[in-house]
Short mmCIF file of C-alpha atoms in Angstrom, two decimals:
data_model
loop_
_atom_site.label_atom_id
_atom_site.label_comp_id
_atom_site.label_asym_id
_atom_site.label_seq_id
_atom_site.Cartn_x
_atom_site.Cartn_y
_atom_site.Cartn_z
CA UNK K 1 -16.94 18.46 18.21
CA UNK K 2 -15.72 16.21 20.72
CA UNK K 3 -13.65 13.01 18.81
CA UNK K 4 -11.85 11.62 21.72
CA UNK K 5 -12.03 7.91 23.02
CA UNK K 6 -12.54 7.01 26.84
CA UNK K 7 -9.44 8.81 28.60
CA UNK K 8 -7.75 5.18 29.96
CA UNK K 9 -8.44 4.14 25.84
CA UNK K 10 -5.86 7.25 24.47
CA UNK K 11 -3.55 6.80 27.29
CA UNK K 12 -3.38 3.00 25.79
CA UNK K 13 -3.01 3.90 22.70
CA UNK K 14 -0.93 6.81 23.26
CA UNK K 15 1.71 4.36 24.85
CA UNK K 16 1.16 1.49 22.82
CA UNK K 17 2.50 4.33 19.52
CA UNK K 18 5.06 5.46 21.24
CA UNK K 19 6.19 1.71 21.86
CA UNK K 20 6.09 1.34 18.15
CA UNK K 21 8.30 3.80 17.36
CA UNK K 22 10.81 2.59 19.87
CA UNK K 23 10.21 -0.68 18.78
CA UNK K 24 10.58 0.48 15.21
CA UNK K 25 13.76 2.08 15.35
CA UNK K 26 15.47 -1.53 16.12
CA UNK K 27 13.63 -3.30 12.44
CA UNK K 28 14.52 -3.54 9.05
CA UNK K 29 13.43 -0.62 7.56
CA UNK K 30 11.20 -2.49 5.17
CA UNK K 31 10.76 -5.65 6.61
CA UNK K 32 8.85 -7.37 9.84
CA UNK K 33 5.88 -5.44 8.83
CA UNK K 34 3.50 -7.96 10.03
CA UNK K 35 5.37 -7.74 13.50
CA UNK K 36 4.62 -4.01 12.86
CA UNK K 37 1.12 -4.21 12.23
CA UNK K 38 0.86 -6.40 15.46
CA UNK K 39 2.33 -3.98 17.19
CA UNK K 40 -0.14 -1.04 15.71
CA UNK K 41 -2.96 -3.08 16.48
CA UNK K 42 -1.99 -3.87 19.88
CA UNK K 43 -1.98 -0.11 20.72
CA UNK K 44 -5.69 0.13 19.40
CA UNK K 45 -5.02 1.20 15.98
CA UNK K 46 -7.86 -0.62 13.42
CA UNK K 47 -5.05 -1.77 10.84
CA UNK K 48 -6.10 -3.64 7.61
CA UNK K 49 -3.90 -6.68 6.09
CA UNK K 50 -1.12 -6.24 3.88
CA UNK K 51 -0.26 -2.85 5.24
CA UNK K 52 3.44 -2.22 5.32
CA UNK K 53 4.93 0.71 7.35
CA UNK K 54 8.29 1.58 7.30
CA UNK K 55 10.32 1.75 10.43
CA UNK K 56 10.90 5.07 10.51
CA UNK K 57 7.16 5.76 10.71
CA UNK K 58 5.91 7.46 14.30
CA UNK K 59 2.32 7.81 15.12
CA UNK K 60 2.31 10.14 18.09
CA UNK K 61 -1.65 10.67 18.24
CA UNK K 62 -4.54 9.88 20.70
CA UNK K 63 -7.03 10.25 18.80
CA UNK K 64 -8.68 6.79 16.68
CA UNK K 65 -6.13 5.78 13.82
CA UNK K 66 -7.59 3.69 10.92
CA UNK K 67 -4.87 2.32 8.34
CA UNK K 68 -6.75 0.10 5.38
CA UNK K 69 -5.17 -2.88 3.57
CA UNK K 70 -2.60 -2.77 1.46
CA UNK K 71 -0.94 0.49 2.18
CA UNK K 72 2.43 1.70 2.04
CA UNK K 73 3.82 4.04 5.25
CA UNK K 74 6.85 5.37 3.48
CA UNK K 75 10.30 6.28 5.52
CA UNK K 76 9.87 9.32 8.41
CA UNK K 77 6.23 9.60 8.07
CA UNK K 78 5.09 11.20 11.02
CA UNK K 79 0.90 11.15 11.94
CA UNK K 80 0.53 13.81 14.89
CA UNK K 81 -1.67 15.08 16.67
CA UNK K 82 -4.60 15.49 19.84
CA UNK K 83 -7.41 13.67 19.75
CA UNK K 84 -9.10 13.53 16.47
CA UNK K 85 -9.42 10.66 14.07
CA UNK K 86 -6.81 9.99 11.66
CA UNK K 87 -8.68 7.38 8.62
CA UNK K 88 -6.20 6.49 6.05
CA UNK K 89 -7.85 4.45 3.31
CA UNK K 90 -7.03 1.01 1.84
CA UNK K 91 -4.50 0.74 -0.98
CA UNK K 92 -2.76 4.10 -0.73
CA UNK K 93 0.62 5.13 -0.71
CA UNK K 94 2.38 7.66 1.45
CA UNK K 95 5.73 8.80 0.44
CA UNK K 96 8.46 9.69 2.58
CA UNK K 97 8.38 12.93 4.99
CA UNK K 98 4.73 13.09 4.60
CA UNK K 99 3.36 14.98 7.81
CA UNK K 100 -0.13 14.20 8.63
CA UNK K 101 -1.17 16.83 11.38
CA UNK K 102 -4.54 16.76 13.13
CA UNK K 103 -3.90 19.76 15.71
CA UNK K 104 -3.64 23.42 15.90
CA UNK K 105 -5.03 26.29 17.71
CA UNK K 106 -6.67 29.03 18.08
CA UNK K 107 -5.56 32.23 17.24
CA UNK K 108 -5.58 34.80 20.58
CA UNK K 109 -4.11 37.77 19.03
CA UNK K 110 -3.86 39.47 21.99
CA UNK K 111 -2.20 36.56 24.57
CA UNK K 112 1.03 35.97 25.59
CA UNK K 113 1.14 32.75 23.26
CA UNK K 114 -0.78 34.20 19.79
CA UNK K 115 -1.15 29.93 19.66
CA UNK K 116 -4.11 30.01 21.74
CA UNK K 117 -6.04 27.01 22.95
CA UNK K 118 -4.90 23.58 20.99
CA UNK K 119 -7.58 21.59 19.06
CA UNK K 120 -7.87 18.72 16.80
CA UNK K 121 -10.08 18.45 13.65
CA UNK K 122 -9.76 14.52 11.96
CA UNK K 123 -8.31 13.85 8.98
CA UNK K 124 -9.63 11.42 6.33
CA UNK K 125 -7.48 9.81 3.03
CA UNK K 126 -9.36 8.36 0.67
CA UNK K 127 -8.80 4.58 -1.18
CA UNK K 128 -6.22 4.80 -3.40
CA UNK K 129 -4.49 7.84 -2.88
CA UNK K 130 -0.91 8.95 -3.43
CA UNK K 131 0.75 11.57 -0.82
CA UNK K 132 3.95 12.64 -2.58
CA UNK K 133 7.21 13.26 -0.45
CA UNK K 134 6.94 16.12 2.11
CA UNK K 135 3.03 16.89 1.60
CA UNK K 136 1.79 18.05 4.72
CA UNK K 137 -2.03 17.35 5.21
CA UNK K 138 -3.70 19.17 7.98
CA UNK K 139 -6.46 18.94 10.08
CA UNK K 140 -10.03 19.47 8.56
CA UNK K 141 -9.08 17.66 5.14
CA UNK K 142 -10.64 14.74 3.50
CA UNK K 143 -9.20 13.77 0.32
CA UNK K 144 -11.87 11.49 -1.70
CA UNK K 145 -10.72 8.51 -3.55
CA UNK K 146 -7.60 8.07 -5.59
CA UNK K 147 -6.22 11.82 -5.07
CA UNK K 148 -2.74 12.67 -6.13
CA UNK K 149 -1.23 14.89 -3.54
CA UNK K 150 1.52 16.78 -5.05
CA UNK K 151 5.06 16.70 -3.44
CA UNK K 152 5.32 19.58 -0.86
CA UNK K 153 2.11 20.58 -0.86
CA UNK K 154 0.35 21.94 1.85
CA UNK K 155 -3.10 20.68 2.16
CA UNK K 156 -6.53 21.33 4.12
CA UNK K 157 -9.95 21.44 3.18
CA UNK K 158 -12.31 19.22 1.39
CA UNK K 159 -10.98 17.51 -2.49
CA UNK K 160 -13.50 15.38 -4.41
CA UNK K 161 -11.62 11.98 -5.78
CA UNK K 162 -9.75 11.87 -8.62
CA UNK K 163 -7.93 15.26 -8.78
CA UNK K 164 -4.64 16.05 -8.60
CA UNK K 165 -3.89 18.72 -5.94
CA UNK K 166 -0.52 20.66 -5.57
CA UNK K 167 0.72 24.42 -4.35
CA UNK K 168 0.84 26.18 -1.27
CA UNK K 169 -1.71 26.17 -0.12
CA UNK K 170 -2.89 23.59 -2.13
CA UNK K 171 -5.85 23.33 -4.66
CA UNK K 172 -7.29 21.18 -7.33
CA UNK K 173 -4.95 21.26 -10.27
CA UNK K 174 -6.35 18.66 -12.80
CA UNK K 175 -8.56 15.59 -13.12
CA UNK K 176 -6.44 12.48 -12.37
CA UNK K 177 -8.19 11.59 -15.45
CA UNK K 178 -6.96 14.11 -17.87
CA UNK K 179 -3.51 12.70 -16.45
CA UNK K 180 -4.31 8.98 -18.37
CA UNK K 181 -5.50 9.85 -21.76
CA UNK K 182 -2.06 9.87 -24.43
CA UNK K 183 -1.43 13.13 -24.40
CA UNK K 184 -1.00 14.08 -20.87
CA UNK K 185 1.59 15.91 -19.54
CA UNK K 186 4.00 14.07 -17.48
CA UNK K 187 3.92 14.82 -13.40
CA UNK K 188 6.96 16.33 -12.82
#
């Protein structure tokens, strides 16, 4: 399926990214972020209020990029990718080193380059979730609402809300649920 915006619209947007992470290596590293949601939203990104992006963030993408209010960006985040959208829902938080990848490729066994032809498949976050430090989500994933991502974890597919998903590769662990009642374990 074909995902990509107007060729002259990426090449904008591409840019205008690639601006904000030059831009962003000169601020605070947790400060100026409405300056820094200007600056997303000037390069076509749809960015809600109140989100907050560290300066370290890069967005190195063509495809559409969605970021809903009030969510965090943590430090080195990096959203990459061809031309697929990226929809990161309102009020979640994304810890550092996260690495939210919409392209790969095919697999030509028998090529040069076993990396065959590149694609990109989008990538949708939920409301409320939590990415833990160094979770990698890939293309083809959509997390529902108020997920727990696990730190490290490396995640594609489909998760319903309110699980918590860990491992490599990852997979539902537990209600989110099971998590609040007194006698849950701890996330370690």
């Amino acid at each position: 399926m074909d995902h990509s915006p107007p060729a002259e619209e990426a090449l904008m947007q591409a840019i205008g990214l690639y601006a904000f992470s030059l831009v962003g290596q000169l601020l605070p590293a947790t400060r100026l972020f409405g300056f820094k949601r200007w600056l997303l939203r000037l390069a076509g990104a749809k960015v809600g209020n109140n989100v907050r992006c560290a300066s370290s963030a890069r967005f190195q993408l063509t495809g559409p990029l969605q970021i809903g209010a009030d969510t965090w960006i943590g430090h080195e985040v990096l959203v990459v990718g061809g031309d697929a959208p990226v929809e990161i829902g309102a009020c979640c938080d994304i810890a550092p080193r996260v690495l939210i990848a919409t392209g790969t490729h095919q697999i030509a066994p028998h090529a040069a380059h076993v990396a065959g032809k590149g694609y990109s498949l989008p990538i949708r976050i939920g409301d409320g979730c939590w990415i833990g430090a160094g979770a990698i989500i890939l293309g083809g994933t959509t997390l529902g609402a108020h997920c727990i991502v696990a730190a490290g974890a490396v995640v594609r597919g489909q998760f319903p809300e309110r699980v918590l998903i860990g491992g490599v590769p990852a997979r539902v662990i537990k209600s989110i649920d099971a998590l609040t009642s007194p006698s849950a374990d701890a996330i370690e």
